PDB file of C-alpha atoms and ligand atoms in Angstrom:
ATOM      1  CA  MET S  30      14.577  11.611 -68.401  1.00 40.00           C
ATOM      2  CA  VAL S  31      16.733   9.857 -65.863  1.00 43.00           C
ATOM      3  CA  THR S  32      15.478  10.358 -62.337  1.00 50.00           C
ATOM      4  CA  ASP S  33      18.042   9.605 -59.699  1.00 54.00           C
ATOM      5  CA  ARG S  34      16.037   9.019 -56.555  1.00 61.00           C
ATOM      6  CA  ASN S  35      19.226   9.232 -54.472  1.00 62.00           C
ATOM      7  CA  GLN S  36      20.748  12.181 -56.354  1.00 58.00           C
ATOM      8  CA  GLY S  37      24.250  10.962 -55.675  1.00 59.00           C
ATOM      9  CA  THR S  38      23.993  11.068 -51.873  1.00 66.00           C
ATOM     10  CA  GLY S  39      23.371   7.330 -51.502  1.00 77.00           C
ATOM     11  CA  MET S  40      20.373   8.253 -49.341  1.00 92.00           C
ATOM     12  CA  PRO S  41      16.812   7.851 -50.603  1.00 96.00           C
ATOM     13  CA  ARG S  42      15.048  11.179 -51.099  1.00 98.00           C
ATOM     14  CA  ILE S  43      11.834  10.974 -49.100  1.00 98.00           C
ATOM     15  CA  GLY S  44       9.178  13.678 -49.309  1.00 98.00           C
ATOM     16  CA  VAL S  45       7.383  15.063 -46.273  1.00 98.00           C
ATOM     17  CA  LEU S  46       3.968  16.533 -47.057  1.00 98.00           C
ATOM     18  CA  ALA S  47       4.514  20.055 -45.757  1.00 98.00           C
ATOM     19  CA  LEU S  48       1.040  21.580 -45.672  1.00 97.00           C
ATOM     20  CA  GLN S  49       0.409  21.424 -41.939  1.00 91.00           C
ATOM     21  CA  GLY S  50       1.449  19.400 -38.891  1.00 86.00           C
ATOM     22  CA  ASP S  51       4.737  18.144 -37.511  1.00 87.00           C
ATOM     23  CA  VAL S  52       6.791  18.343 -40.700  1.00 96.00           C
ATOM     24  CA  GLU S  53      10.107  19.316 -39.071  1.00 97.00           C
ATOM     25  CA  ALA S  54      10.109  16.420 -36.602  1.00 97.00           C
ATOM     26  CA  HIS S  55       9.688  13.957 -39.491  1.00 98.00           C
ATOM     27  CA  ALA S  56      12.424  15.652 -41.508  1.00 98.00           C
ATOM     28  CA  TRP S  57      14.757  15.316 -38.544  1.00 98.00           C
ATOM     29  CA  ALA S  58      13.793  11.671 -37.932  1.00 98.00           C
ATOM     30  CA  LEU S  59      14.336  10.842 -41.623  1.00 98.00           C
ATOM     31  CA  ARG S  60      17.801  12.404 -41.554  1.00 98.00           C
ATOM     32  CA  GLU S  61      18.658  10.361 -38.473  1.00 98.00           C
ATOM     33  CA  ALA S  62      17.365   7.237 -40.223  1.00 98.00           C
ATOM     34  CA  GLY S  63      19.649   7.817 -43.244  1.00 97.00           C
ATOM     35  CA  ALA S  64      17.297   9.476 -45.711  1.00 98.00           C
ATOM     36  CA  GLU S  65      17.200  12.923 -47.309  1.00 97.00           C
ATOM     37  CA  PRO S  66      13.914  14.704 -46.469  1.00 98.00           C
ATOM     38  CA  VAL S  67      12.295  16.858 -49.153  1.00 98.00           C
ATOM     39  CA  PRO S  68       9.342  19.184 -48.349  1.00 98.00           C
ATOM     40  CA  VAL S  69       6.328  18.581 -50.598  1.00 98.00           C
ATOM     41  CA  ARG S  70       3.946  21.518 -51.105  1.00 97.00           C
ATOM     42  CA  LEU S  71       3.120  21.225 -54.807  1.00 97.00           C
ATOM     43  CA  PRO S  72       2.465  18.324 -57.200  1.00 98.00           C
ATOM     44  CA  ALA S  73       5.839  18.849 -58.960  1.00 98.00           C
ATOM     45  CA  HIS S  74       7.655  18.272 -55.673  1.00 98.00           C
ATOM     46  CA  LEU S  75       6.614  14.597 -55.810  1.00 98.00           C
ATOM     47  CA  ASP S  76       8.692  13.981 -58.941  1.00 97.00           C
ATOM     48  CA  GLY S  77      11.514  11.504 -58.466  1.00 96.00           C
ATOM     49  CA  LEU S  78      10.904  10.862 -54.766  1.00 98.00           C
ATOM     50  CA  ALA S  79      11.579   7.377 -53.379  1.00 97.00           C
ATOM     51  CA  GLY S  80       8.759   7.686 -50.839  1.00 98.00           C
ATOM     52  CA  LEU S  81       6.534  10.124 -48.968  1.00 98.00           C
ATOM     53  CA  VAL S  82       5.687  10.767 -45.323  1.00 98.00           C
ATOM     54  CA  ILE S  83       2.264  12.202 -44.481  1.00 98.00           C
ATOM     55  CA  PRO S  84       2.649  13.689 -41.005  1.00 97.00           C
ATOM     56  CA  GLY S  85       0.210  14.096 -38.154  1.00 95.00           C
ATOM     57  CA  GLY S  86      -1.820  17.251 -37.806  1.00 94.00           C
ATOM     58  CA  GLU S  87      -5.506  17.554 -38.541  1.00 95.00           C
ATOM     59  CA  SER S  88      -6.736  15.287 -41.295  1.00 96.00           C
ATOM     60  CA  THR S  89      -9.693  17.462 -42.345  1.00 96.00           C
ATOM     61  CA  THR S  90      -7.393  20.481 -42.674  1.00 96.00           C
ATOM     62  CA  LEU S  91      -4.801  18.421 -44.553  1.00 96.00           C
ATOM     63  CA  LEU S  92      -7.478  17.296 -47.007  1.00 96.00           C
ATOM     64  CA  LYS S  93      -8.694  20.875 -47.547  1.00 97.00           C
ATOM     65  CA  LEU S  94      -5.183  22.220 -48.099  1.00 97.00           C
ATOM     66  CA  ALA S  95      -4.279  19.341 -50.441  1.00 97.00           C
ATOM     67  CA  ALA S  96      -7.450  19.988 -52.471  1.00 96.00           C
ATOM     68  CA  ARG S  97      -6.729  23.740 -52.569  1.00 97.00           C
ATOM     69  CA  ASP S  98      -3.206  23.128 -53.891  1.00 96.00           C
ATOM     70  CA  GLY S  99      -4.218  20.547 -56.510  1.00 96.00           C
ATOM     71  CA  LEU S 100      -2.429  17.793 -54.601  1.00 97.00           C
ATOM     72  CA  LEU S 101      -5.201  15.258 -53.999  1.00 97.00           C
ATOM     73  CA  ASP S 102      -5.017  13.404 -57.315  1.00 97.00           C
ATOM     74  CA  PRO S 103      -1.195  13.547 -57.527  1.00 98.00           C
ATOM     75  CA  LEU S 104      -1.055  12.164 -53.964  1.00 98.00           C
ATOM     76  CA  ARG S 105      -3.496   9.382 -54.897  1.00 97.00           C
ATOM     77  CA  ARG S 106      -1.374   8.491 -57.926  1.00 97.00           C
ATOM     78  CA  PHE S 107       1.840   8.571 -55.899  1.00 98.00           C
ATOM     79  CA  ALA S 108       0.370   6.432 -53.107  1.00 97.00           C
ATOM     80  CA  GLY S 109      -0.921   4.000 -55.729  1.00 96.00           C
ATOM     81  CA  THR S 110       2.617   3.074 -56.803  1.00 95.00           C
ATOM     82  CA  ARG S 111       5.206   4.202 -54.269  1.00 97.00           C
ATOM     83  CA  PRO S 112       6.036   3.785 -50.571  1.00 98.00           C
ATOM     84  CA  VAL S 113       4.042   6.081 -48.279  1.00 98.00           C
ATOM     85  CA  PHE S 114       4.174   6.354 -44.484  1.00 98.00           C
ATOM     86  CA  GLY S 115       1.311   8.088 -42.652  1.00 98.00           C
ATOM     87  CA  THR S 116       1.363   8.979 -38.959  1.00 98.00           C
ATOM     88  CA  CYS S 117      -1.817   9.817 -37.033  1.00 96.00           C
ATOM     89  CA  ALA S 118      -3.686  12.244 -39.354  1.00 96.00           C
ATOM     90  CA  GLY S 119      -1.520  10.756 -42.130  1.00 97.00           C
ATOM     91  CA  CYS S 120      -2.790   7.289 -41.205  1.00 98.00           C
ATOM     92  CA  ILE S 121      -6.364   8.612 -41.446  1.00 98.00           C
ATOM     93  CA  LEU S 122      -5.607   9.956 -44.930  1.00 98.00           C
ATOM     94  CA  LEU S 123      -4.287   6.575 -46.091  1.00 98.00           C
ATOM     95  CA  ALA S 124      -7.182   4.449 -44.797  1.00 98.00           C
ATOM     96  CA  ARG S 125      -9.822   3.175 -47.185  1.00 98.00           C
ATOM     97  CA  ARG S 126     -12.648   3.777 -44.673  1.00 98.00           C
ATOM     98  CA  VAL S 127     -12.797   6.706 -42.230  1.00 97.00           C
ATOM     99  CA  ARG S 128     -15.416   7.053 -39.467  1.00 96.00           C
ATOM    100  CA  HIS S 129     -16.335   9.512 -36.759  1.00 92.00           C
ATOM    101  CA  PRO S 130     -17.102  11.339 -38.965  1.00 92.00           C
ATOM    102  CA  GLU S 131     -16.792   9.805 -42.424  1.00 94.00           C
ATOM    103  CA  GLN S 132     -14.453  11.699 -44.700  1.00 95.00           C
ATOM    104  CA  ASP S 133     -12.564  11.421 -47.963  1.00 95.00           C
ATOM    105  CA  SER S 134      -9.130   9.792 -48.074  1.00 96.00           C
ATOM    106  CA  LEU S 135      -6.453   8.479 -50.409  1.00 97.00           C
ATOM    107  CA  GLY S 136      -7.862   4.983 -49.835  1.00 97.00           C
ATOM    108  CA  VAL S 137      -4.668   2.939 -50.209  1.00 97.00           C
ATOM    109  CA  LEU S 138      -4.632   1.129 -46.843  1.00 98.00           C
ATOM    110  CA  ASP S 139      -7.212  -1.624 -46.398  1.00 98.00           C
ATOM    111  CA  ALA S 140      -8.313  -0.435 -42.963  1.00 98.00           C
ATOM    112  CA  THR S 141     -11.184   1.228 -41.132  1.00 98.00           C
ATOM    113  CA  VAL S 142     -10.001   4.140 -39.010  1.00 98.00           C
ATOM    114  CA  GLU S 143     -12.003   5.977 -36.351  1.00 97.00           C
ATOM    115  CA  ARG S 144     -10.878   9.525 -35.671  1.00 95.00           C
ATOM    116  CA  ASN S 145     -10.321  10.877 -32.147  1.00 89.00           C
ATOM    117  CA  ALA S 146     -11.142   7.473 -30.747  1.00 87.00           C
ATOM    118  CA  TYR S 147      -9.743   7.649 -27.237  1.00 81.00           C
ATOM    119  CA  GLY S 148     -11.990  10.303 -25.682  1.00 71.00           C
ATOM    120  CA  ARG S 149     -11.011  13.465 -23.796  1.00 68.00           C
ATOM    121  CA  GLN S 150      -9.334  11.802 -20.786  1.00 63.00           C
ATOM    122  CA  ASN S 151      -7.096   9.468 -22.781  1.00 68.00           C
ATOM    123  CA  ASP S 152      -6.641  11.449 -25.931  1.00 77.00           C
ATOM    124  CA  SER S 153      -2.921  11.997 -25.424  1.00 88.00           C
ATOM    125  CA  ALA S 154      -0.589   9.457 -23.845  1.00 92.00           C
ATOM    126  CA  ILE S 155       2.924   8.043 -24.005  1.00 94.00           C
ATOM    127  CA  LEU S 156       2.842   4.238 -23.758  1.00 94.00           C
ATOM    128  CA  GLU S 157       5.305   1.381 -24.046  1.00 94.00           C
ATOM    129  CA  THR S 158       3.997  -0.650 -26.940  1.00 94.00           C
ATOM    130  CA  PRO S 159       4.896  -4.253 -27.764  1.00 94.00           C
ATOM    131  CA  THR S 160       6.065  -4.557 -31.353  1.00 96.00           C
ATOM    132  CA  ALA S 161       7.059  -7.161 -33.901  1.00 97.00           C
ATOM    133  CA  LEU S 162      10.013  -4.934 -34.847  1.00 97.00           C
ATOM    134  CA  PRO S 163      13.287  -6.311 -33.479  1.00 96.00           C
ATOM    135  CA  GLY S 164      14.639  -4.503 -30.417  1.00 96.00           C
ATOM    136  CA  GLY S 165      11.872  -4.690 -27.787  1.00 95.00           C
ATOM    137  CA  PRO S 166       8.882  -2.449 -27.024  1.00 96.00           C
ATOM    138  CA  LEU S 167       8.444   0.910 -28.711  1.00 96.00           C
ATOM    139  CA  GLU S 168       7.675   4.210 -27.014  1.00 96.00           C
ATOM    140  CA  ALA S 169       4.448   5.399 -28.646  1.00 96.00           C
ATOM    141  CA  VAL S 170       3.295   9.033 -28.350  1.00 96.00           C
ATOM    142  CA  TYR S 171      -0.450   9.383 -28.995  1.00 95.00           C
ATOM    143  CA  ILE S 172      -1.984  12.807 -29.649  1.00 94.00           C
ATOM    144  CA  ARG S 173      -5.741  12.821 -30.293  1.00 93.00           C
ATOM    145  CA  ALA S 174      -5.041   9.506 -31.990  1.00 94.00           C
ATOM    146  CA  PRO S 175      -7.301   7.597 -34.315  1.00 95.00           C
ATOM    147  CA  ARG S 176      -8.087   3.910 -33.732  1.00 96.00           C
ATOM    148  CA  ILE S 177      -7.599   1.292 -36.420  1.00 97.00           C
ATOM    149  CA  ALA S 178     -10.929  -0.483 -35.956  1.00 97.00           C
ATOM    150  CA  GLY S 179     -10.501  -3.079 -38.693  1.00 97.00           C
ATOM    151  CA  ILE S 180      -7.964  -4.282 -41.233  1.00 98.00           C
ATOM    152  CA  GLY S 181      -8.083  -6.391 -44.372  1.00 97.00           C
ATOM    153  CA  PRO S 182      -6.258  -9.716 -44.750  1.00 96.00           C
ATOM    154  CA  GLY S 183      -3.246  -8.180 -46.535  1.00 96.00           C
ATOM    155  CA  VAL S 184      -2.414  -5.863 -43.642  1.00 98.00           C
ATOM    156  CA  GLU S 185       0.369  -6.875 -41.270  1.00 98.00           C
ATOM    157  CA  VAL S 186       0.204  -5.681 -37.640  1.00 98.00           C
ATOM    158  CA  LEU S 187       3.597  -4.510 -36.353  1.00 98.00           C
ATOM    159  CA  ALA S 188       2.430  -3.073 -32.987  1.00 98.00           C
ATOM    160  CA  GLU S 189      -0.762  -3.020 -30.900  1.00 96.00           C
ATOM    161  CA  ARG S 190      -2.416  -0.983 -28.141  1.00 93.00           C
ATOM    162  CA  ASP S 191      -4.999  -2.884 -26.076  1.00 91.00           C
ATOM    163  CA  GLY S 192      -5.530  -5.329 -28.924  1.00 93.00           C
ATOM    164  CA  ASP S 193      -5.932  -2.669 -31.623  1.00 95.00           C
ATOM    165  CA  PRO S 194      -3.285  -2.312 -34.327  1.00 97.00           C
ATOM    166  CA  VAL S 195      -1.268   0.920 -33.992  1.00 98.00           C
ATOM    167  CA  LEU S 196       1.506   0.249 -36.522  1.00 98.00           C
ATOM    168  CA  VAL S 197       0.565  -1.574 -39.719  1.00 98.00           C
ATOM    169  CA  ARG S 198       2.098  -2.357 -43.073  1.00 98.00           C
ATOM    170  CA  GLN S 199       0.426  -3.304 -46.312  1.00 98.00           C
ATOM    171  CA  GLY S 200       3.128  -3.802 -48.943  1.00 97.00           C
ATOM    172  CA  ARG S 201       4.544  -0.361 -49.690  1.00 97.00           C
ATOM    173  CA  ILE S 202       2.174   1.410 -47.248  1.00 98.00           C
ATOM    174  CA  LEU S 203       3.159   1.964 -43.596  1.00 98.00           C
ATOM    175  CA  ALA S 204       0.848   3.635 -41.063  1.00 98.00           C
ATOM    176  CA  ALA S 205       1.048   4.488 -37.363  1.00 98.00           C
ATOM    177  CA  THR S 206      -1.684   5.932 -35.170  1.00 97.00           C
ATOM    178  CA  PHE S 207       1.050   7.357 -32.922  1.00 96.00           C
ATOM    179  CA  HIS S 208       3.983   9.720 -33.549  1.00 97.00           C
ATOM    180  CA  PRO S 209       7.313   7.850 -33.895  1.00 98.00           C
ATOM    181  CA  GLU S 210       8.932  11.107 -35.024  1.00 97.00           C
ATOM    182  CA  LEU S 211       8.463  12.491 -31.486  1.00 96.00           C
ATOM    183  CA  SER S 212      10.488   9.696 -29.829  1.00 97.00           C
ATOM    184  CA  SER S 213      14.238   9.174 -30.129  1.00 96.00           C
ATOM    185  CA  ASP S 214      13.877   5.542 -31.285  1.00 97.00           C
ATOM    186  CA  ARG S 215      14.355   5.525 -35.061  1.00 98.00           C
ATOM    187  CA  ARG S 216      13.271   1.928 -35.826  1.00 98.00           C
ATOM    188  CA  VAL S 217      10.027   2.920 -37.556  1.00 98.00           C
ATOM    189  CA  HIS S 218      11.665   5.582 -39.732  1.00 98.00           C
ATOM    190  CA  ARG S 219      14.499   3.159 -40.547  1.00 98.00           C
ATOM    191  CA  LEU S 220      11.924   0.598 -41.647  1.00 98.00           C
ATOM    192  CA  PHE S 221      10.320   3.184 -43.935  1.00 98.00           C
ATOM    193  CA  ARG S 222      13.716   4.313 -45.208  1.00 98.00           C
ATOM    194  CA  ASP S 223      14.434   0.687 -46.159  1.00 97.00           C
ATOM    195  CA  MET S 224      11.015   0.362 -47.833  1.00 97.00           C
ATOM    196  CA  ALA S 225      11.714   3.512 -49.865  1.00 97.00           C
ATOM    197  CA  ALA S 226      15.266   2.439 -50.707  1.00 95.00           C
ATOM    198  CA  ALA S 227      13.935  -0.914 -51.912  1.00 93.00           C
ATOM    199  CA  GLY S 228      11.784   1.123 -54.300  1.00 83.00           C
ATOM    200  CA  THR S 229       8.628  -0.923 -53.811  1.00 56.00           C
ATOM    201  CA  GLY S 230       6.722  -0.401 -57.020  1.00 46.00           C
ATOM    202  CA  ALA S 231       8.666   2.777 -57.810  1.00 43.00           C
ATOM    203  CA  GLU S 232       9.757   1.419 -61.176  1.00 45.00           C
ATOM    204  CA  ARG S 233       6.213   1.780 -62.498  1.00 42.00           C
ATOM    205  CA  ALA S 234       5.977   5.511 -61.854  1.00 42.00           C
ATOM    206  CA  ALA S 235       7.412   7.656 -64.619  1.00 36.00           C
TER     207      ALA S 235
HETATM  208  N1  LIG C 305      -7.242  14.015 -34.452  1.00 74.11           N
HETATM  209  C1  LIG C 305      -6.565  14.340 -35.659  1.00 74.11           C
HETATM  210  C2  LIG C 305      -7.443  14.066 -36.877  1.00 74.11           C
HETATM  211  O1  LIG C 305      -8.500  13.542 -36.748  1.00 74.11           O
HETATM  212  C3  LIG C 305      -5.257  13.570 -35.782  1.00 74.11           C
HETATM  213  C4  LIG C 305      -4.323  13.967 -34.657  1.00 74.11           C
HETATM  214  C5  LIG C 305      -2.864  13.874 -34.982  1.00 74.11           C
HETATM  215  O2  LIG C 305      -2.453  13.758 -36.136  1.00 74.11           O
HETATM  216  N2  LIG C 305      -2.050  14.004 -33.959  1.00 74.11           N
HETATM  217  O3  LIG C 305      -7.095  14.364 -37.965  1.00 74.11           O
END
């Protein structure tokens, strides 16, 4: 079967895991970045997608809902071969090691992530964040954000908060501890759109 990941629009079709969390904001951001968002609620919805966004929300709830709907293994397989972008709870789901407390994950990002790491007083904040992305500092919206406490050698840091990575890339995997979909700056979604359009590893998935 021929799968046209652009379906004639010239825009990569990028899934947004639509179980819980800020799905609409990501869909909007993807449209603005030149991609076609596709809601993903069932394993079949992953077919033919150029990439997938796992939004923020509550990672424990996301895991439970994904398990209930038979999505955990399909998500693991997808993330093993295709571009995936996780924000906040999505970043927690991608990390290989999760602390505070420990929990299951898709395990595709070589990182240790600590949930709810900033304490009650600082748990939500909007900060100007220096970034390696061209175009100057990024506005970063943090909502009960996790902290990336450690990364493996293959992980590239694209932005930091107080010396901790907050935007990282490992090959086809992109993860942010903040919510770029809640700012008007589309650089992070454009980067992911380009990763998906480049089809990193997509050729291997049937
Ligand atoms: N604190 C949430 C969790 O641990 C993540 C918060 C978010 O996605 N905004 O899953």
